[in-house]
XYZ file of N, CA and C in Angstrom:
465
model
N 42.851 135.269 132.566
C 41.769 134.434 133.040
C 41.519 134.770 134.497
N 40.258 135.015 134.812
C 39.877 135.321 136.181
C 38.832 134.292 136.610
N 39.162 133.424 137.562
C 38.154 132.454 138.015
C 37.097 133.144 138.871
N 35.838 132.800 138.645
C 34.727 133.354 139.415
C 33.920 132.181 139.958
N 33.780 132.107 141.275
C 33.025 131.030 141.912
C 31.538 131.340 141.810
N 30.830 130.550 140.995
C 29.395 130.741 140.817
C 28.598 129.652 141.529
N 29.225 128.903 142.406
C 28.558 127.772 143.053
C 27.359 128.213 143.896
N 27.377 129.417 144.427
C 26.266 129.906 145.247
C 25.416 130.932 144.503
N 25.646 131.062 143.213
C 24.913 132.027 142.374
C 23.689 131.332 141.795
N 22.480 131.875 142.054
C 21.271 131.182 141.589
C 20.497 131.946 140.517
N 21.041 133.030 140.007
C 20.370 133.800 138.969
C 20.662 133.215 137.591
N 19.845 133.593 136.619
C 20.045 133.143 135.234
C 21.124 133.948 134.521
N 21.487 135.096 135.084
C 22.482 135.946 134.443
C 23.613 136.252 135.409
N 24.741 136.582 134.837
C 25.907 137.005 135.601
C 26.331 138.349 135.038
N 26.418 139.353 135.895
C 26.883 140.670 135.473
C 28.299 140.858 135.966
N 29.181 141.239 135.072
C 30.579 141.492 135.411
C 30.909 142.903 134.952
N 31.474 143.697 135.847
C 31.847 145.062 135.500
C 33.361 145.133 135.351
N 33.811 145.616 134.212
C 35.226 145.854 133.966
C 35.424 147.356 133.904
N 36.346 147.882 134.685
C 36.589 149.318 134.604
C 38.073 149.592 134.737
N 38.500 150.622 134.065
C 39.907 151.026 134.103
C 39.979 152.478 133.671
N 41.145 153.058 133.806
C 41.348 154.416 133.324
C 41.197 154.469 131.814
N 40.944 155.661 131.300
C 40.746 155.858 129.866
C 41.889 155.248 129.070
N 41.581 154.316 128.200
C 42.525 153.624 127.309
C 43.668 152.935 128.061
N 43.450 152.622 129.336
C 44.497 151.948 130.086
C 44.590 150.482 129.690
N 43.471 149.843 129.546
C 43.440 148.447 129.123
C 42.472 148.349 127.965
N 42.990 148.260 126.756
C 42.121 148.054 125.605
C 41.768 146.578 125.548
N 40.487 146.267 125.580
C 40.030 144.886 125.509
C 39.597 144.576 124.095
N 39.981 143.419 123.608
C 39.505 143.022 122.296
C 38.674 141.742 122.367
N 38.568 141.167 123.577
C 37.785 139.942 123.698
C 37.436 139.699 125.160
N 36.173 139.400 125.425
C 35.724 139.021 126.760
C 34.797 137.833 126.596
N 34.995 136.815 127.409
C 34.149 135.620 127.334
C 34.064 134.990 128.707
N 33.057 134.135 128.872
C 32.942 133.357 130.097
C 32.822 131.898 129.696
N 33.614 131.069 130.333
C 33.643 129.639 130.030
C 32.969 128.883 131.165
N 31.864 128.195 130.866
C 31.126 127.453 131.885
C 31.467 125.959 131.862
N 32.367 125.548 131.015
C 32.664 124.115 130.916
C 33.421 123.634 132.150
N 33.316 122.357 132.405
C 34.034 121.741 133.516
C 35.518 121.726 133.175
N 36.347 121.890 134.203
C 37.799 121.755 133.983
C 38.081 120.319 133.604
N 38.801 120.144 132.527
C 39.074 118.780 132.092
C 40.494 118.670 131.555
N 41.286 117.953 132.272
C 42.611 117.603 131.788
C 43.539 118.760 131.492
N 43.404 119.844 132.209
C 44.307 120.962 131.963
C 45.660 120.620 132.570
N 46.677 120.801 131.785
C 48.036 120.552 132.256
C 48.769 121.886 132.350
N 49.361 122.122 133.491
C 50.133 123.339 133.684
C 51.606 122.948 133.699
N 52.365 123.577 132.839
C 53.801 123.319 132.779
C 54.532 124.645 132.882
N 55.521 124.683 133.716
C 56.348 125.879 133.797
C 57.487 125.730 132.803
N 57.609 126.713 131.949
C 58.667 126.695 130.945
C 59.867 127.488 131.447
N 61.023 126.955 131.228
C 62.253 127.653 131.590
C 62.700 128.474 130.389
N 63.016 129.739 130.601
C 63.466 130.561 129.475
C 64.718 129.971 128.828
N 64.756 130.014 127.519
C 65.937 129.531 126.802
C 66.942 130.658 126.574
N 66.462 131.881 126.712
C 67.305 133.033 126.393
C 66.820 134.216 127.230
N 67.714 134.809 128.016
C 67.394 136.009 128.790
C 68.582 136.944 128.610
N 68.405 137.959 127.777
C 69.529 138.813 127.414
C 69.191 140.278 127.669
N 70.098 140.978 128.343
C 69.912 142.412 128.559
C 70.300 143.165 127.301
N 69.957 144.437 127.263
C 70.311 145.252 126.096
C 71.820 145.472 125.991
N 72.572 145.152 127.052
C 74.041 145.280 126.991
C 74.709 143.954 126.635
N 73.893 142.910 126.365
C 74.443 141.620 125.955
C 74.739 140.663 127.100
N 74.305 140.989 128.312
C 74.552 140.120 129.458
C 73.472 139.040 129.545
N 73.895 137.795 129.768
C 72.960 136.696 129.990
C 72.407 136.849 131.410
N 71.102 137.034 131.542
C 70.500 137.321 132.843
C 69.608 136.192 133.343
N 69.772 134.985 132.794
C 68.931 133.860 133.231
C 69.000 133.626 134.730
N 70.197 133.648 135.298
C 70.358 133.349 136.721
C 69.591 134.331 137.597
N 69.441 135.567 137.148
C 68.763 136.590 137.949
C 67.252 136.422 137.990
N 66.677 135.700 137.033
C 65.212 135.591 137.017
C 64.712 134.163 137.230
N 65.588 133.206 137.411
C 65.188 131.807 137.508
C 64.546 131.439 138.842
N 64.997 132.019 139.945
C 64.550 131.590 141.261
C 63.891 132.728 142.021
N 63.053 132.334 143.004
C 62.475 133.321 143.912
C 63.492 133.559 145.019
N 64.293 134.580 144.844
C 65.322 134.917 145.818
C 65.488 136.432 145.789
N 66.513 136.920 146.347
C 66.731 138.376 146.341
C 67.747 138.791 145.271
N 68.019 137.901 144.338
C 68.905 138.217 143.219
C 68.040 138.749 142.079
N 67.665 140.028 142.180
C 66.785 140.636 141.188
C 67.574 141.070 139.958
N 66.892 141.114 138.844
C 67.472 141.651 137.624
C 67.374 143.172 137.717
N 68.453 143.806 138.048
C 68.457 145.265 138.220
C 68.598 145.939 136.861
N 67.707 146.850 136.602
C 67.765 147.681 135.399
C 67.923 149.110 135.898
N 69.149 149.561 135.979
C 69.477 150.778 136.703
C 69.519 152.046 135.860
N 69.376 151.909 134.557
C 69.447 153.060 133.676
C 68.155 153.167 132.883
N 67.640 154.372 132.742
C 66.450 154.587 131.936
C 66.692 154.022 130.543
N 65.769 153.206 130.066
C 65.902 152.601 128.744
C 66.433 151.188 128.779
N 66.879 150.703 129.952
C 67.326 149.310 130.048
C 66.178 148.386 129.678
N 66.510 147.274 129.050
C 65.484 146.294 128.700
C 66.090 144.906 128.710
N 65.229 143.924 128.729
C 65.665 142.532 128.698
C 64.742 141.769 127.751
N 65.314 140.861 126.995
C 64.543 140.011 126.095
C 64.514 138.611 126.686
N 63.309 138.072 126.845
C 63.144 136.736 127.414
C 62.492 135.867 126.348
N 63.137 134.759 126.006
C 62.605 133.834 124.997
C 62.351 132.479 125.633
N 61.290 131.807 125.175
C 60.933 130.490 125.679
C 60.844 129.515 124.507
N 61.213 128.267 124.745
C 61.048 127.271 123.677
C 59.567 126.904 123.546
N 59.101 126.762 122.340
C 57.733 126.293 122.132
C 57.700 124.783 122.307
N 56.646 124.263 122.948
C 56.564 122.807 123.056
C 56.301 122.210 121.677
N 56.719 120.972 121.471
C 56.473 120.361 120.150
C 54.975 120.232 119.895
N 54.580 120.524 118.671
C 53.165 120.410 118.285
C 52.872 118.958 117.944
N 51.918 118.403 118.673
C 51.518 117.026 118.395
C 50.373 116.995 117.409
N 49.881 115.812 117.168
C 48.746 115.648 116.251
C 47.455 115.517 117.042
N 47.446 116.040 118.278
C 46.316 115.875 119.175
C 45.292 117.008 119.085
N 45.526 118.002 118.265
C 44.632 119.154 118.098
C 44.367 119.912 119.398
N 45.297 119.885 120.329
C 45.154 120.638 121.561
C 45.496 122.097 121.317
N 44.902 122.964 122.101
C 45.265 124.374 122.039
C 46.089 124.700 123.273
N 46.923 125.701 123.161
C 47.810 126.084 124.242
C 47.590 127.542 124.586
N 47.591 127.829 125.865
C 47.559 129.204 126.352
C 48.828 129.417 127.161
N 49.399 130.595 127.045
C 50.615 130.911 127.773
C 50.353 132.114 128.666
N 50.777 131.997 129.918
C 50.597 133.078 130.881
C 51.965 133.402 131.455
N 52.351 134.655 131.372
C 53.625 135.086 131.939
C 53.396 135.440 133.398
N 54.150 134.814 134.273
C 54.040 135.071 135.707
C 55.383 135.604 136.172
N 55.371 136.759 136.797
C 56.640 137.340 137.227
C 56.528 137.844 138.661
N 57.664 138.073 139.252
C 57.738 138.603 140.611
C 58.813 139.672 140.639
N 58.784 140.458 141.687
C 59.809 141.475 141.850
C 59.184 142.787 142.253
N 59.893 143.823 142.037
C 59.380 145.147 142.358
C 59.946 146.141 141.356
N 59.371 147.316 141.369
C 59.770 148.345 140.411
C 60.128 149.599 141.178
N 61.251 150.156 140.864
C 61.676 151.405 141.481
C 62.108 152.341 140.359
N 61.500 153.529 140.310
C 61.838 154.481 139.244
C 63.310 154.871 139.310
N 63.920 154.961 138.151
C 65.302 155.423 138.047
C 65.239 156.819 137.434
N 64.840 157.759 138.258
C 64.687 159.133 137.783
C 65.089 160.081 138.911
N 65.568 161.240 138.559
C 65.795 162.305 139.519
C 64.700 163.339 139.293
N 63.707 163.320 140.155
C 62.585 164.233 139.999
C 62.939 165.589 140.587
N 62.481 166.636 139.919
C 62.728 168.001 140.386
C 61.422 168.604 140.869
N 61.525 169.534 141.805
C 60.340 170.232 142.300
C 59.601 169.423 143.352
N 58.520 169.992 143.816
C 57.703 169.373 144.855
C 56.561 168.589 144.225
N 56.078 167.555 144.921
C 54.906 166.824 144.409
C 53.700 167.749 144.323
N 52.857 167.528 143.353
C 51.634 168.321 143.193
C 50.540 167.684 144.048
N 50.559 167.995 145.339
C 49.689 167.352 146.320
C 48.214 167.493 145.962
N 47.786 168.662 145.532
C 46.372 168.875 145.181
C 45.962 167.941 144.047
N 46.814 167.827 143.035
C 46.523 166.925 141.912
C 46.473 165.482 142.392
N 47.439 165.076 143.207
C 47.454 163.706 143.719
C 46.205 163.395 144.536
N 45.786 164.315 145.396
C 44.592 164.107 146.209
C 43.320 164.034 145.369
N 43.327 164.709 144.196
C 42.137 164.692 143.338
C 41.826 163.291 142.809
N 42.812 162.400 142.806
C 42.583 161.039 142.314
C 41.702 160.219 143.251
N 41.409 160.743 144.445
C 40.481 160.073 145.353
C 39.032 160.262 144.900
N 38.777 161.252 144.044
C 37.425 161.509 143.548
C 37.035 160.456 142.523
N 35.776 160.012 142.570
C 35.299 159.005 141.620
C 35.507 159.450 140.176
N 36.108 158.604 139.387
C 36.282 158.855 137.959
C 37.406 159.807 137.607
N 38.097 160.360 138.589
C 39.141 161.354 138.296
C 40.289 160.745 137.504
N 40.679 159.516 137.818
C 41.796 158.909 137.102
C 41.476 158.756 135.616
N 40.266 158.328 135.300
C 39.867 158.205 133.884
C 39.865 159.549 133.187
N 39.333 160.574 133.869
C 39.320 161.917 133.262
C 40.743 162.431 133.058
N 41.622 162.196 134.027
C 43.021 162.608 133.907
C 43.685 161.909 132.715
N 43.433 160.611 132.581
C 43.997 159.854 131.455
C 43.532 160.431 130.127
N 42.237 160.764 130.030
C 41.710 161.331 128.786
C 42.305 162.708 128.529
N 42.462 163.524 129.573
C 43.073 164.851 129.400
C 44.485 164.717 128.828
N 45.274 163.808 129.363
C 46.652 163.611 128.887
C 46.657 163.076 127.455
N 45.716 162.191 127.142
C 45.590 161.657 125.786
C 45.265 162.781 124.802
N 44.323 163.638 125.182
C 43.945 164.774 124.322
C 45.121 165.740 124.142
N 45.878 165.995 125.231
C 47.062 166.858 125.128
C 48.074 166.280 124.146
N 48.283 164.979 124.197
C 49.210 164.332 123.270
C 48.723 164.484 121.832
N 47.417 164.313 121.625
C 46.853 164.482 120.291
C 47.082 165.879 119.750
N 46.921 166.888 120.614
C 47.155 168.273 120.195
C 48.622 168.499 119.844
N 49.532 167.942 120.645
C 50.964 168.077 120.353
C 51.323 167.416 119.026
N 50.733 166.264 118.774
C 51.005 165.573 117.506
C 50.476 166.375 116.319
N 49.319 166.988 116.467
C 48.774 167.821 115.394
C 49.682 169.007 115.108
N 50.175 169.648 116.163
C 51.092 170.784 115.998
C 52.365 170.317 115.297
N 52.883 169.156 115.694
C 54.100 168.631 115.077
C 53.869 168.327 113.595
N 52.704 167.769 113.249
C 52.388 167.460 111.849
C 52.283 168.742 111.025
N 51.635 169.747 111.582
C 51.489 171.030 110.878
C 52.866 171.650 110.669
N 53.694 171.628 111.713
C 55.038 172.189 111.627
C 55.870 171.456 110.576
N 55.756 170.131 110.556
C 56.520 169.342 109.587
C 56.074 169.646 108.161
N 54.740 169.835 107.943
C 54.268 170.117 106.586
C 54.659 171.513 106.134
N 54.758 172.462 107.073
C 55.169 173.823 106.724
C 56.647 173.845 106.354
N 57.446 173.054 107.046
C 58.896 173.043 106.818
C 59.336 172.216 105.630
N 58.398 171.643 104.895
C 58.762 170.827 103.721
C 59.188 171.702 102.570
């Protein structure tokens, strides 16, 4: 949900532009709600279960805004976070859930070679990121086709 202040907007139409890299954000629904805010209740839910892939309970690491971050130091580390659902009443209310998180991300990789400065600088050009995304998508498609052909030959 993105709030847009239309209090000073006097046109009959509102134009909104959504843009992203090729297939970066697949949208399946876009709408604008003009209704008045009425009785919205915001409740923060406490996770009932926070488990790392090694079986460690990590609730304490994600509960507070502090410097006790949940460190995931190995490629492939993951954490499962579960929340209790509120009891369903007979009030016909609908519920929306928004995940809000904080922290930072640091790659756990040992990169080899030098950065490709020319390629990195090319992302300053209009539309380059989208074209790059499509190029990588097409390359993946070609690799998958080769793999399928190879698998059918080896049968």
